[in-house]
């Protein structure tokens, strides 16, 4: 079983699935590597990754399933993080996403061990389920100028008690006019603040949020569409005053 890879200065790219399934590969020198392809290190045993300054994009599934990966350094010139790029990286407790990143793909950090995360304002494309099932995630700050909180963004984040807020238990979702399906399902939300311009909250958006006690629609006078089971299982929520002209799925 391969444990370490040494390479010459001439190697600049690691192609499609190059080391996929090398379950004992724990060390790789990324110096001079400008391109990391899809599934390049899928299900390996990498402990740390420090990408070269030349890397501009991380391909889909590049580091999928590296459960031992505890340290990741991303270059300042990085512009995109592919879908499921760090899926299942259970030992990854922190990551600094550079300001220049414009796109984060579907499930990019799903099932990882992140404790907190900050998404910079440079991000204009945020995929679905980016932080889904990150059960250790406690706080998240989304500075990305998106108006919809994508489907399953924080679904299954059972420890998550702060979103865009310094106040424990508060999910400040006032930046969004739409909340996706299962966006905050089974999370630790206690107080949710919505935008007065909210137009929709998807199916199961807050399903299973057993600690949720209050929701604030901010004097919303418009028509808001709520998907099926949007607040199902919110056993601590005793009452809710929906905006006028709301429709329930």
PDB file of C-alpha atoms in Angstrom:
ATOM      1  CA  UNK A   1       0.000   0.000   0.000  1.00  0.00           C
ATOM      2  CA  UNK A   2       1.270   3.471  -0.944  1.00  0.00           C
ATOM      3  CA  UNK A   3       1.911   5.656   2.118  1.00  0.00           C
ATOM      4  CA  UNK A   4       3.994   8.510   0.710  1.00  0.00           C
ATOM      5  CA  UNK A   5       4.489   9.917  -2.787  1.00  0.00           C
ATOM      6  CA  UNK A   6       7.657  11.685  -3.904  1.00  0.00           C
ATOM      7  CA  UNK A   7       7.681  13.544  -7.197  1.00  0.00           C
ATOM      8  CA  UNK A   8       9.978  15.645  -9.324  1.00  0.00           C
ATOM      9  CA  UNK A   9       9.765  19.362 -10.036  1.00  0.00           C
ATOM     10  CA  UNK A  10       8.224  18.652 -13.429  1.00  0.00           C
ATOM     11  CA  UNK A  11       4.946  17.340 -12.036  1.00  0.00           C
ATOM     12  CA  UNK A  12       2.341  20.107 -12.126  1.00  0.00           C
ATOM     13  CA  UNK A  13      -0.962  18.221 -12.125  1.00  0.00           C
ATOM     14  CA  UNK A  14      -2.576  15.291 -10.341  1.00  0.00           C
ATOM     15  CA  UNK A  15      -5.168  13.921 -12.726  1.00  0.00           C
ATOM     16  CA  UNK A  16      -8.553  12.268 -12.551  1.00  0.00           C
ATOM     17  CA  UNK A  17      -8.645   9.646  -9.781  1.00  0.00           C
ATOM     18  CA  UNK A  18      -4.861   9.399  -9.698  1.00  0.00           C
ATOM     19  CA  UNK A  19      -4.655   8.132  -6.104  1.00  0.00           C
ATOM     20  CA  UNK A  20      -8.309   7.347  -5.482  1.00  0.00           C
ATOM     21  CA  UNK A  21      -8.699   4.497  -3.019  1.00  0.00           C
ATOM     22  CA  UNK A  22      -5.100   4.572  -1.798  1.00  0.00           C
ATOM     23  CA  UNK A  23      -6.295   4.097   1.750  1.00  0.00           C
ATOM     24  CA  UNK A  24      -2.798   4.190   3.281  1.00  0.00           C
ATOM     25  CA  UNK A  25      -1.613   7.340   1.490  1.00  0.00           C
ATOM     26  CA  UNK A  26      -1.061   9.799   4.340  1.00  0.00           C
ATOM     27  CA  UNK A  27       1.477  12.216   2.884  1.00  0.00           C
ATOM     28  CA  UNK A  28       1.795  14.095  -0.411  1.00  0.00           C
ATOM     29  CA  UNK A  29       3.950  17.097  -1.279  1.00  0.00           C
ATOM     30  CA  UNK A  30       1.757  19.590  -3.157  1.00  0.00           C
ATOM     31  CA  UNK A  31       4.643  21.918  -4.002  1.00  0.00           C
ATOM     32  CA  UNK A  32       4.505  22.841  -7.686  1.00  0.00           C
ATOM     33  CA  UNK A  33       1.125  21.147  -8.181  1.00  0.00           C
ATOM     34  CA  UNK A  34      -1.145  23.628  -9.972  1.00  0.00           C
ATOM     35  CA  UNK A  35      -4.051  21.288 -10.685  1.00  0.00           C
ATOM     36  CA  UNK A  36      -5.829  18.711  -8.536  1.00  0.00           C
ATOM     37  CA  UNK A  37      -8.307  16.684 -10.584  1.00  0.00           C
ATOM     38  CA  UNK A  38     -11.624  15.048  -9.738  1.00  0.00           C
ATOM     39  CA  UNK A  39     -11.372  12.161  -7.258  1.00  0.00           C
ATOM     40  CA  UNK A  40      -7.588  12.677  -7.234  1.00  0.00           C
ATOM     41  CA  UNK A  41      -7.222  11.774  -3.545  1.00  0.00           C
ATOM     42  CA  UNK A  42     -10.631  10.272  -2.852  1.00  0.00           C
ATOM     43  CA  UNK A  43     -10.710   7.958   0.187  1.00  0.00           C
ATOM     44  CA  UNK A  44      -7.035   8.372   1.019  1.00  0.00           C
ATOM     45  CA  UNK A  45      -5.547   8.844   4.510  1.00  0.00           C
ATOM     46  CA  UNK A  46      -4.044  12.309   4.062  1.00  0.00           C
ATOM     47  CA  UNK A  47      -3.381  14.069   7.361  1.00  0.00           C
ATOM     48  CA  UNK A  48      -2.622  17.544   6.043  1.00  0.00           C
ATOM     49  CA  UNK A  49      -2.922  19.386   2.740  1.00  0.00           C
ATOM     50  CA  UNK A  50      -1.119  22.594   1.863  1.00  0.00           C
ATOM     51  CA  UNK A  51      -1.985  23.522  -1.693  1.00  0.00           C
ATOM     52  CA  UNK A  52       0.460  25.346  -3.930  1.00  0.00           C
ATOM     53  CA  UNK A  53      -0.089  29.042  -4.636  1.00  0.00           C
ATOM     54  CA  UNK A  54      -0.730  28.173  -8.296  1.00  0.00           C
ATOM     55  CA  UNK A  55      -3.926  26.236  -7.538  1.00  0.00           C
ATOM     56  CA  UNK A  56      -7.009  28.182  -8.664  1.00  0.00           C
ATOM     57  CA  UNK A  57      -9.644  25.450  -8.408  1.00  0.00           C
ATOM     58  CA  UNK A  58     -10.245  22.302  -6.368  1.00  0.00           C
ATOM     59  CA  UNK A  59     -12.105  19.751  -8.444  1.00  0.00           C
ATOM     60  CA  UNK A  60     -15.173  17.775  -7.393  1.00  0.00           C
ATOM     61  CA  UNK A  61     -14.489  15.000  -4.866  1.00  0.00           C
ATOM     62  CA  UNK A  62     -10.781  15.840  -4.827  1.00  0.00           C
ATOM     63  CA  UNK A  63     -10.338  14.994  -1.128  1.00  0.00           C
ATOM     64  CA  UNK A  64     -13.594  13.122  -0.572  1.00  0.00           C
ATOM     65  CA  UNK A  65     -13.530  10.698   2.344  1.00  0.00           C
ATOM     66  CA  UNK A  66     -10.158  11.644   3.839  1.00  0.00           C
ATOM     67  CA  UNK A  67     -11.343  11.049   7.384  1.00  0.00           C
ATOM     68  CA  UNK A  68      -7.908  11.726   8.916  1.00  0.00           C
ATOM     69  CA  UNK A  69      -7.457  15.084   7.184  1.00  0.00           C
ATOM     70  CA  UNK A  70      -7.087  17.597  10.009  1.00  0.00           C
ATOM     71  CA  UNK A  71      -5.260  20.501   8.406  1.00  0.00           C
ATOM     72  CA  UNK A  72      -5.942  22.254   5.092  1.00  0.00           C
ATOM     73  CA  UNK A  73      -4.222  25.385   3.792  1.00  0.00           C
ATOM     74  CA  UNK A  74      -5.843  27.006   0.770  1.00  0.00           C
ATOM     75  CA  UNK A  75      -3.968  29.485  -1.467  1.00  0.00           C
ATOM     76  CA  UNK A  76      -5.046  33.120  -1.747  1.00  0.00           C
ATOM     77  CA  UNK A  77      -5.576  32.745  -5.497  1.00  0.00           C
ATOM     78  CA  UNK A  78      -8.174  29.981  -5.137  1.00  0.00           C
ATOM     79  CA  UNK A  79     -11.455  30.789  -6.912  1.00  0.00           C
ATOM     80  CA  UNK A  80     -13.562  27.638  -6.626  1.00  0.00           C
ATOM     81  CA  UNK A  81     -14.102  24.660  -4.349  1.00  0.00           C
ATOM     82  CA  UNK A  82     -15.770  21.767  -6.124  1.00  0.00           C
ATOM     83  CA  UNK A  83     -18.717  19.667  -5.100  1.00  0.00           C
ATOM     84  CA  UNK A  84     -17.965  17.171  -2.297  1.00  0.00           C
ATOM     85  CA  UNK A  85     -14.350  18.347  -2.360  1.00  0.00           C
ATOM     86  CA  UNK A  86     -13.978  17.778   1.397  1.00  0.00           C
ATOM     87  CA  UNK A  87     -16.983  15.514   1.951  1.00  0.00           C
ATOM     88  CA  UNK A  88     -16.520  13.207   4.917  1.00  0.00           C
ATOM     89  CA  UNK A  89     -13.323  14.847   6.179  1.00  0.00           C
ATOM     90  CA  UNK A  90     -14.328  14.120   9.751  1.00  0.00           C
ATOM     91  CA  UNK A  91     -11.100  15.378  11.344  1.00  0.00           C
ATOM     92  CA  UNK A  92     -11.252  18.740   9.597  1.00  0.00           C
ATOM     93  CA  UNK A  93     -12.332  21.109  12.389  1.00  0.00           C
ATOM     94  CA  UNK A  94     -11.423  24.425  10.776  1.00  0.00           C
ATOM     95  CA  UNK A  95     -10.717  25.939   7.395  1.00  0.00           C
ATOM     96  CA  UNK A  96     -10.010  29.462   6.167  1.00  0.00           C
ATOM     97  CA  UNK A  97     -11.801  30.048   2.864  1.00  0.00           C
ATOM     98  CA  UNK A  98      -9.854  32.748   0.961  1.00  0.00           C
ATOM     99  CA  UNK A  99     -11.584  36.000   0.040  1.00  0.00           C
ATOM    100  CA  UNK A 100     -11.131  35.342  -3.686  1.00  0.00           C
ATOM    101  CA  UNK A 101     -13.274  32.195  -3.773  1.00  0.00           C
ATOM    102  CA  UNK A 102     -16.369  32.796  -5.910  1.00  0.00           C
ATOM    103  CA  UNK A 103     -17.931  29.329  -6.035  1.00  0.00           C
ATOM    104  CA  UNK A 104     -18.481  26.530  -3.505  1.00  0.00           C
ATOM    105  CA  UNK A 105     -20.041  23.388  -4.934  1.00  0.00           C
ATOM    106  CA  UNK A 106     -22.752  21.077  -3.676  1.00  0.00           C
ATOM    107  CA  UNK A 107     -21.902  19.178  -0.462  1.00  0.00           C
ATOM    108  CA  UNK A 108     -18.384  20.650  -0.464  1.00  0.00           C
ATOM    109  CA  UNK A 109     -17.930  20.197   3.302  1.00  0.00           C
ATOM    110  CA  UNK A 110     -20.791  17.819   4.051  1.00  0.00           C
ATOM    111  CA  UNK A 111     -20.141  15.335   6.867  1.00  0.00           C
ATOM    112  CA  UNK A 112     -16.932  17.110   7.835  1.00  0.00           C
ATOM    113  CA  UNK A 113     -15.812  17.933  11.376  1.00  0.00           C
ATOM    114  CA  UNK A 114     -15.953  21.732  11.095  1.00  0.00           C
ATOM    115  CA  UNK A 115     -16.628  23.576  14.354  1.00  0.00           C
ATOM    116  CA  UNK A 116     -17.130  27.000  12.800  1.00  0.00           C
ATOM    117  CA  UNK A 117     -17.016  28.464   9.324  1.00  0.00           C
ATOM    118  CA  UNK A 118     -17.005  31.805   7.552  1.00  0.00           C
ATOM    119  CA  UNK A 119     -17.987  32.152   3.893  1.00  0.00           C
ATOM    120  CA  UNK A 120     -16.490  35.319   2.378  1.00  0.00           C
ATOM    121  CA  UNK A 121     -18.411  38.001   0.492  1.00  0.00           C
ATOM    122  CA  UNK A 122     -16.600  37.049  -2.715  1.00  0.00           C
ATOM    123  CA  UNK A 123     -18.700  33.875  -3.007  1.00  0.00           C
ATOM    124  CA  UNK A 124     -21.497  34.384  -5.521  1.00  0.00           C
ATOM    125  CA  UNK A 125     -22.392  30.725  -6.063  1.00  0.00           C
ATOM    126  CA  UNK A 126     -23.197  28.580  -3.043  1.00  0.00           C
ATOM    127  CA  UNK A 127     -24.254  25.009  -3.730  1.00  0.00           C
ATOM    128  CA  UNK A 128     -26.757  22.845  -1.903  1.00  0.00           C
ATOM    129  CA  UNK A 129     -25.858  20.974   1.262  1.00  0.00           C
ATOM    130  CA  UNK A 130     -22.470  22.671   1.550  1.00  0.00           C
ATOM    131  CA  UNK A 131     -22.360  22.112   5.328  1.00  0.00           C
ATOM    132  CA  UNK A 132     -25.005  19.412   5.601  1.00  0.00           C
ATOM    133  CA  UNK A 133     -24.611  16.898   8.432  1.00  0.00           C
ATOM    134  CA  UNK A 134     -21.668  18.731   9.972  1.00  0.00           C
ATOM    135  CA  UNK A 135     -22.792  17.592  13.400  1.00  0.00           C
ATOM    136  CA  UNK A 136     -19.993  19.405  15.270  1.00  0.00           C
ATOM    137  CA  UNK A 137     -20.599  22.768  13.570  1.00  0.00           C
ATOM    138  CA  UNK A 138     -21.505  25.367  16.190  1.00  0.00           C
ATOM    139  CA  UNK A 139     -21.443  28.672  14.313  1.00  0.00           C
ATOM    140  CA  UNK A 140     -21.533  29.894  10.738  1.00  0.00           C
ATOM    141  CA  UNK A 141     -21.151  33.307   9.134  1.00  0.00           C
ATOM    142  CA  UNK A 142     -22.303  33.570   5.535  1.00  0.00           C
ATOM    143  CA  UNK A 143     -21.161  36.841   3.989  1.00  0.00           C
ATOM    144  CA  UNK A 144     -21.862  35.645   0.453  1.00  0.00           C
ATOM    145  CA  UNK A 145     -24.311  38.026  -1.322  1.00  0.00           C
ATOM    146  CA  UNK A 146     -26.834  35.296  -2.110  1.00  0.00           C
ATOM    147  CA  UNK A 147     -30.539  35.917  -1.555  1.00  0.00           C
ATOM    148  CA  UNK A 148     -31.543  32.267  -1.199  1.00  0.00           C
ATOM    149  CA  UNK A 149     -30.246  30.003   1.550  1.00  0.00           C
ATOM    150  CA  UNK A 150     -29.772  26.849  -0.542  1.00  0.00           C
ATOM    151  CA  UNK A 151     -31.437  23.507   0.089  1.00  0.00           C
ATOM    152  CA  UNK A 152     -29.960  21.469   2.966  1.00  0.00           C
ATOM    153  CA  UNK A 153     -27.259  24.075   3.714  1.00  0.00           C
ATOM    154  CA  UNK A 154     -27.316  23.294   7.441  1.00  0.00           C
ATOM    155  CA  UNK A 155     -29.482  20.179   7.459  1.00  0.00           C
ATOM    156  CA  UNK A 156     -28.406  17.799  10.195  1.00  0.00           C
ATOM    157  CA  UNK A 157     -26.120  20.349  11.870  1.00  0.00           C
ATOM    158  CA  UNK A 158     -27.370  19.352  15.303  1.00  0.00           C
ATOM    159  CA  UNK A 159     -24.838  21.475  17.239  1.00  0.00           C
ATOM    160  CA  UNK A 160     -25.358  24.629  15.185  1.00  0.00           C
ATOM    161  CA  UNK A 161     -26.684  27.426  17.414  1.00  0.00           C
ATOM    162  CA  UNK A 162     -25.480  30.584  15.656  1.00  0.00           C
ATOM    163  CA  UNK A 163     -25.855  31.692  12.046  1.00  0.00           C
ATOM    164  CA  UNK A 164     -24.810  35.215  11.090  1.00  0.00           C
ATOM    165  CA  UNK A 165     -25.108  36.202  14.733  1.00  0.00           C
ATOM    166  CA  UNK A 166     -23.014  36.527  17.884  1.00  0.00           C
ATOM    167  CA  UNK A 167     -26.034  35.689  20.033  1.00  0.00           C
ATOM    168  CA  UNK A 168     -26.317  32.095  21.155  1.00  0.00           C
ATOM    169  CA  UNK A 169     -29.281  30.308  19.646  1.00  0.00           C
ATOM    170  CA  UNK A 170     -29.952  32.963  16.989  1.00  0.00           C
ATOM    171  CA  UNK A 171     -30.189  32.304  13.273  1.00  0.00           C
ATOM    172  CA  UNK A 172     -30.159  35.714  11.582  1.00  0.00           C
ATOM    173  CA  UNK A 173     -31.552  34.936   8.150  1.00  0.00           C
ATOM    174  CA  UNK A 174     -32.522  38.500   7.290  1.00  0.00           C
ATOM    175  CA  UNK A 175     -30.219  38.484   4.255  1.00  0.00           C
ATOM    176  CA  UNK A 176     -32.403  35.911   2.453  1.00  0.00           C
ATOM    177  CA  UNK A 177     -35.694  36.316   0.639  1.00  0.00           C
ATOM    178  CA  UNK A 178     -36.019  32.549   0.243  1.00  0.00           C
ATOM    179  CA  UNK A 179     -35.086  29.625   2.490  1.00  0.00           C
ATOM    180  CA  UNK A 180     -34.462  26.346   0.688  1.00  0.00           C
ATOM    181  CA  UNK A 181     -35.864  22.908   1.372  1.00  0.00           C
ATOM    182  CA  UNK A 182     -34.478  21.379   4.589  1.00  0.00           C
ATOM    183  CA  UNK A 183     -32.065  24.320   4.837  1.00  0.00           C
ATOM    184  CA  UNK A 184     -31.954  24.244   8.649  1.00  0.00           C
ATOM    185  CA  UNK A 185     -33.552  20.870   9.309  1.00  0.00           C
ATOM    186  CA  UNK A 186     -32.569  19.243  12.621  1.00  0.00           C
ATOM    187  CA  UNK A 187     -30.341  22.171  13.576  1.00  0.00           C
ATOM    188  CA  UNK A 188     -30.008  23.879  16.961  1.00  0.00           C
ATOM    189  CA  UNK A 189     -31.936  27.047  16.089  1.00  0.00           C
ATOM    190  CA  UNK A 190     -33.660  28.700  19.063  1.00  0.00           C
ATOM    191  CA  UNK A 191     -34.577  32.107  17.629  1.00  0.00           C
ATOM    192  CA  UNK A 192     -34.953  32.711  13.884  1.00  0.00           C
ATOM    193  CA  UNK A 193     -35.003  36.174  12.345  1.00  0.00           C
ATOM    194  CA  UNK A 194     -36.430  36.433   8.822  1.00  0.00           C
ATOM    195  CA  UNK A 195     -36.214  39.228   6.291  1.00  0.00           C
ATOM    196  CA  UNK A 196     -39.332  41.418   5.972  1.00  0.00           C
ATOM    197  CA  UNK A 197     -38.974  40.594   2.258  1.00  0.00           C
ATOM    198  CA  UNK A 198     -39.136  36.829   2.744  1.00  0.00           C
ATOM    199  CA  UNK A 199     -41.201  35.197  -0.009  1.00  0.00           C
ATOM    200  CA  UNK A 200     -40.758  31.495   0.685  1.00  0.00           C
ATOM    201  CA  UNK A 201     -39.535  28.873   3.123  1.00  0.00           C
ATOM    202  CA  UNK A 202     -39.189  25.436   1.585  1.00  0.00           C
ATOM    203  CA  UNK A 203     -40.375  22.024   2.629  1.00  0.00           C
ATOM    204  CA  UNK A 204     -38.903  20.845   5.948  1.00  0.00           C
ATOM    205  CA  UNK A 205     -36.913  24.084   6.204  1.00  0.00           C
ATOM    206  CA  UNK A 206     -36.909  23.868  10.018  1.00  0.00           C
ATOM    207  CA  UNK A 207     -38.214  20.354  10.442  1.00  0.00           C
ATOM    208  CA  UNK A 208     -36.995  18.778  13.669  1.00  0.00           C
ATOM    209  CA  UNK A 209     -35.673  21.977  15.272  1.00  0.00           C
ATOM    210  CA  UNK A 210     -36.782  20.908  18.731  1.00  0.00           C
ATOM    211  CA  UNK A 211     -35.164  23.902  20.480  1.00  0.00           C
ATOM    212  CA  UNK A 212     -36.886  26.524  18.331  1.00  0.00           C
ATOM    213  CA  UNK A 213     -39.003  28.830  20.511  1.00  0.00           C
ATOM    214  CA  UNK A 214     -39.508  31.967  18.399  1.00  0.00           C
ATOM    215  CA  UNK A 215     -39.608  33.206  14.815  1.00  0.00           C
ATOM    216  CA  UNK A 216     -39.647  36.859  13.775  1.00  0.00           C
ATOM    217  CA  UNK A 217     -40.905  37.817  10.323  1.00  0.00           C
ATOM    218  CA  UNK A 218     -39.971  41.471  10.742  1.00  0.00           C
ATOM    219  CA  UNK A 219     -43.354  43.025   9.930  1.00  0.00           C
ATOM    220  CA  UNK A 220     -43.558  41.169   6.649  1.00  0.00           C
ATOM    221  CA  UNK A 221     -46.786  42.215   4.920  1.00  0.00           C
ATOM    222  CA  UNK A 222     -46.267  40.246   1.730  1.00  0.00           C
ATOM    223  CA  UNK A 223     -47.355  36.801   0.616  1.00  0.00           C
ATOM    224  CA  UNK A 224     -45.044  34.103   1.967  1.00  0.00           C
ATOM    225  CA  UNK A 225     -45.192  30.536   0.738  1.00  0.00           C
ATOM    226  CA  UNK A 226     -44.331  27.803   3.233  1.00  0.00           C
ATOM    227  CA  UNK A 227     -43.518  24.321   1.990  1.00  0.00           C
ATOM    228  CA  UNK A 228     -44.842  21.138   3.511  1.00  0.00           C
ATOM    229  CA  UNK A 229     -43.669  20.355   7.043  1.00  0.00           C
ATOM    230  CA  UNK A 230     -41.680  23.601   7.199  1.00  0.00           C
ATOM    231  CA  UNK A 231     -41.896  23.652  11.006  1.00  0.00           C
ATOM    232  CA  UNK A 232     -42.721  20.012  11.704  1.00  0.00           C
ATOM    233  CA  UNK A 233     -41.302  18.637  14.927  1.00  0.00           C
ATOM    234  CA  UNK A 234     -40.569  22.067  16.422  1.00  0.00           C
ATOM    235  CA  UNK A 235     -41.851  20.872  19.759  1.00  0.00           C
ATOM    236  CA  UNK A 236     -40.768  23.964  21.725  1.00  0.00           C
ATOM    237  CA  UNK A 237     -42.516  26.398  19.374  1.00  0.00           C
ATOM    238  CA  UNK A 238     -45.795  27.166  21.121  1.00  0.00           C
ATOM    239  CA  UNK A 239     -47.141  29.791  18.708  1.00  0.00           C
ATOM    240  CA  UNK A 240     -46.307  31.483  15.428  1.00  0.00           C
ATOM    241  CA  UNK A 241     -47.812  34.537  13.750  1.00  0.00           C
ATOM    242  CA  UNK A 242     -47.502  34.050  10.022  1.00  0.00           C
ATOM    243  CA  UNK A 243     -47.403  37.045   7.658  1.00  0.00           C
ATOM    244  CA  UNK A 244     -50.669  38.058   6.012  1.00  0.00           C
ATOM    245  CA  UNK A 245     -51.554  36.216   2.814  1.00  0.00           C
ATOM    246  CA  UNK A 246     -49.230  33.327   3.642  1.00  0.00           C
ATOM    247  CA  UNK A 247     -49.831  29.963   2.017  1.00  0.00           C
ATOM    248  CA  UNK A 248     -49.042  26.619   3.597  1.00  0.00           C
ATOM    249  CA  UNK A 249     -47.922  23.564   1.665  1.00  0.00           C
TER     250      UNK A 249
END
